[in-house]
Amino acid sequence: MNEMQASKWSKTRAMGKAKYVMYFGVLSWGLPLAALFTLMEWLTQGTVSTSWVYIRIIVMAIIGFFIANFRWEAREKKLEMFHQPKKSQGKAKL
């Protein structure tokens, strides 16, 4: 992570983890994926099953939740490593 990425992530993390996961996971991943799979069903089968639409929304929202949660944790780790002082490179090699 460089200085610009750290600055951008610091601004993003100010919204909080819950809002981040809801916006970048459920809304940005879950709903578009559910819409895409519903569109694929309509194009291939010529019909849309309402019960499957609801199932897709729930399943894709859960998938989006996990994606955003994983991304949050990964970026938090990168930010932590960015702020840690660099350890000396002069260790003896075996």
mmCIF file of C-alpha atoms in Angstrom:
data_model
loop_
_atom_site.group_PDB
_atom_site.id
_atom_site.type_symbol
_atom_site.label_atom_id
_atom_site.label_comp_id
_atom_site.label_asym_id
_atom_site.label_seq_id
_atom_site.Cartn_x
_atom_site.Cartn_y
_atom_site.Cartn_z
ATOM 1 C CA MET A 1 0.000 0.000 0.000
ATOM 2 C CA ASN A 2 1.372 3.396 -0.925
ATOM 3 C CA GLU A 3 0.643 6.827 0.565
ATOM 4 C CA MET A 4 -2.196 7.620 -1.857
ATOM 5 C CA GLN A 5 -3.902 4.249 -1.266
ATOM 6 C CA ALA A 6 -3.526 4.671 2.499
ATOM 7 C CA SER A 7 -5.096 8.120 2.334
ATOM 8 C CA LYS A 8 -7.989 6.885 0.201
ATOM 9 C CA TRP A 9 -8.608 3.891 2.460
ATOM 10 C CA SER A 10 -8.493 6.094 5.569
ATOM 11 C CA LYS A 11 -11.293 8.202 4.092
ATOM 12 C CA THR A 12 -13.300 5.123 3.101
ATOM 13 C CA ARG A 13 -12.902 3.442 6.481
ATOM 14 C CA ALA A 14 -14.313 6.553 8.156
ATOM 15 C CA MET A 15 -17.770 5.395 7.014
ATOM 16 C CA GLY A 16 -17.426 2.361 9.276
ATOM 17 C CA LYS A 17 -17.324 -1.336 8.565
ATOM 18 C CA ALA A 18 -21.106 -1.874 8.626
ATOM 19 C CA LYS A 19 -21.810 0.831 6.039
ATOM 20 C CA TYR A 20 -18.854 -0.298 3.928
ATOM 21 C CA VAL A 21 -20.051 -3.906 3.870
ATOM 22 C CA MET A 22 -23.624 -2.853 3.123
ATOM 23 C CA TYR A 23 -22.675 -0.459 0.325
ATOM 24 C CA PHE A 24 -19.710 -2.224 -1.305
ATOM 25 C CA GLY A 25 -20.902 -5.770 -0.619
ATOM 26 C CA VAL A 26 -24.654 -6.069 -0.564
ATOM 27 C CA LEU A 27 -25.549 -3.148 -2.843
ATOM 28 C CA SER A 28 -22.541 -3.161 -5.189
ATOM 29 C CA TRP A 29 -22.098 -6.943 -5.487
ATOM 30 C CA GLY A 30 -25.210 -8.715 -4.271
ATOM 31 C CA LEU A 31 -28.007 -6.898 -6.062
ATOM 32 C CA PRO A 32 -26.259 -6.535 -9.447
ATOM 33 C CA LEU A 33 -25.320 -10.235 -9.415
ATOM 34 C CA ALA A 34 -28.901 -11.198 -8.585
ATOM 35 C CA ALA A 35 -30.115 -8.996 -11.445
ATOM 36 C CA LEU A 36 -27.538 -10.506 -13.815
ATOM 37 C CA PHE A 37 -28.519 -14.082 -12.984
ATOM 38 C CA THR A 38 -32.203 -13.199 -13.302
ATOM 39 C CA LEU A 39 -31.512 -11.659 -16.708
ATOM 40 C CA MET A 40 -29.640 -14.809 -17.730
ATOM 41 C CA GLU A 41 -32.621 -16.913 -16.647
ATOM 42 C CA TRP A 42 -34.980 -14.737 -18.683
ATOM 43 C CA LEU A 43 -32.736 -14.846 -21.770
ATOM 44 C CA THR A 44 -32.175 -18.608 -21.671
ATOM 45 C CA GLN A 45 -35.574 -19.817 -20.471
ATOM 46 C CA GLY A 46 -37.885 -17.000 -21.544
ATOM 47 C CA THR A 47 -39.428 -16.789 -18.085
ATOM 48 C CA VAL A 48 -38.514 -15.627 -14.599
ATOM 49 C CA SER A 49 -39.426 -17.551 -11.469
ATOM 50 C CA THR A 50 -40.331 -15.085 -8.713
ATOM 51 C CA SER A 51 -39.271 -17.458 -5.952
ATOM 52 C CA TRP A 52 -35.835 -17.830 -7.552
ATOM 53 C CA VAL A 53 -35.491 -14.039 -7.760
ATOM 54 C CA TYR A 54 -35.935 -13.795 -3.984
ATOM 55 C CA ILE A 55 -33.527 -16.663 -3.389
ATOM 56 C CA ARG A 56 -30.936 -15.045 -5.680
ATOM 57 C CA ILE A 57 -31.236 -11.702 -3.899
ATOM 58 C CA ILE A 58 -30.666 -13.344 -0.516
ATOM 59 C CA VAL A 59 -27.818 -15.608 -1.654
ATOM 60 C CA MET A 60 -26.023 -12.926 -3.664
ATOM 61 C CA ALA A 61 -26.397 -10.420 -0.807
ATOM 62 C CA ILE A 62 -24.738 -12.940 1.515
ATOM 63 C CA ILE A 63 -21.942 -13.510 -1.013
ATOM 64 C CA GLY A 64 -21.508 -9.738 -1.343
ATOM 65 C CA PHE A 65 -21.367 -9.457 2.442
ATOM 66 C CA PHE A 66 -18.502 -11.946 2.635
ATOM 67 C CA ILE A 67 -16.629 -10.339 -0.276
ATOM 68 C CA ALA A 68 -16.818 -6.878 1.292
ATOM 69 C CA ASN A 69 -15.929 -8.218 4.739
ATOM 70 C CA PHE A 70 -12.868 -9.979 3.320
ATOM 71 C CA ARG A 71 -11.824 -6.815 1.438
ATOM 72 C CA TRP A 72 -12.251 -4.697 4.584
ATOM 73 C CA GLU A 73 -10.038 -7.038 6.624
ATOM 74 C CA ALA A 74 -7.400 -7.245 3.872
ATOM 75 C CA ARG A 75 -7.207 -3.471 3.515
ATOM 76 C CA GLU A 76 -7.041 -3.002 7.269
ATOM 77 C CA LYS A 77 -4.047 -5.371 7.345
ATOM 78 C CA LYS A 78 -2.368 -3.492 4.506
ATOM 79 C CA LEU A 79 -2.942 -0.166 6.265
ATOM 80 C CA GLU A 80 -1.529 -1.563 9.505
ATOM 81 C CA MET A 81 1.571 -2.841 7.697
ATOM 82 C CA PHE A 82 1.942 0.503 5.929
ATOM 83 C CA HIS A 83 1.979 2.373 9.245
ATOM 84 C CA GLN A 84 4.398 -0.018 10.966
ATOM 85 C CA PRO A 85 8.021 1.099 10.858
ATOM 86 C CA LYS A 86 10.042 -0.883 8.383
ATOM 87 C CA LYS A 87 12.190 -3.533 10.005
ATOM 88 C CA SER A 88 15.869 -3.501 9.289
ATOM 89 C CA GLN A 89 16.905 -5.326 6.167
ATOM 90 C CA GLY A 90 20.320 -6.272 7.586
ATOM 91 C CA LYS A 91 19.453 -9.708 8.948
ATOM 92 C CA ALA A 92 22.063 -12.394 8.446
ATOM 93 C CA LYS A 93 21.175 -14.914 5.790
ATOM 94 C CA LEU A 94 21.598 -18.582 6.563
#
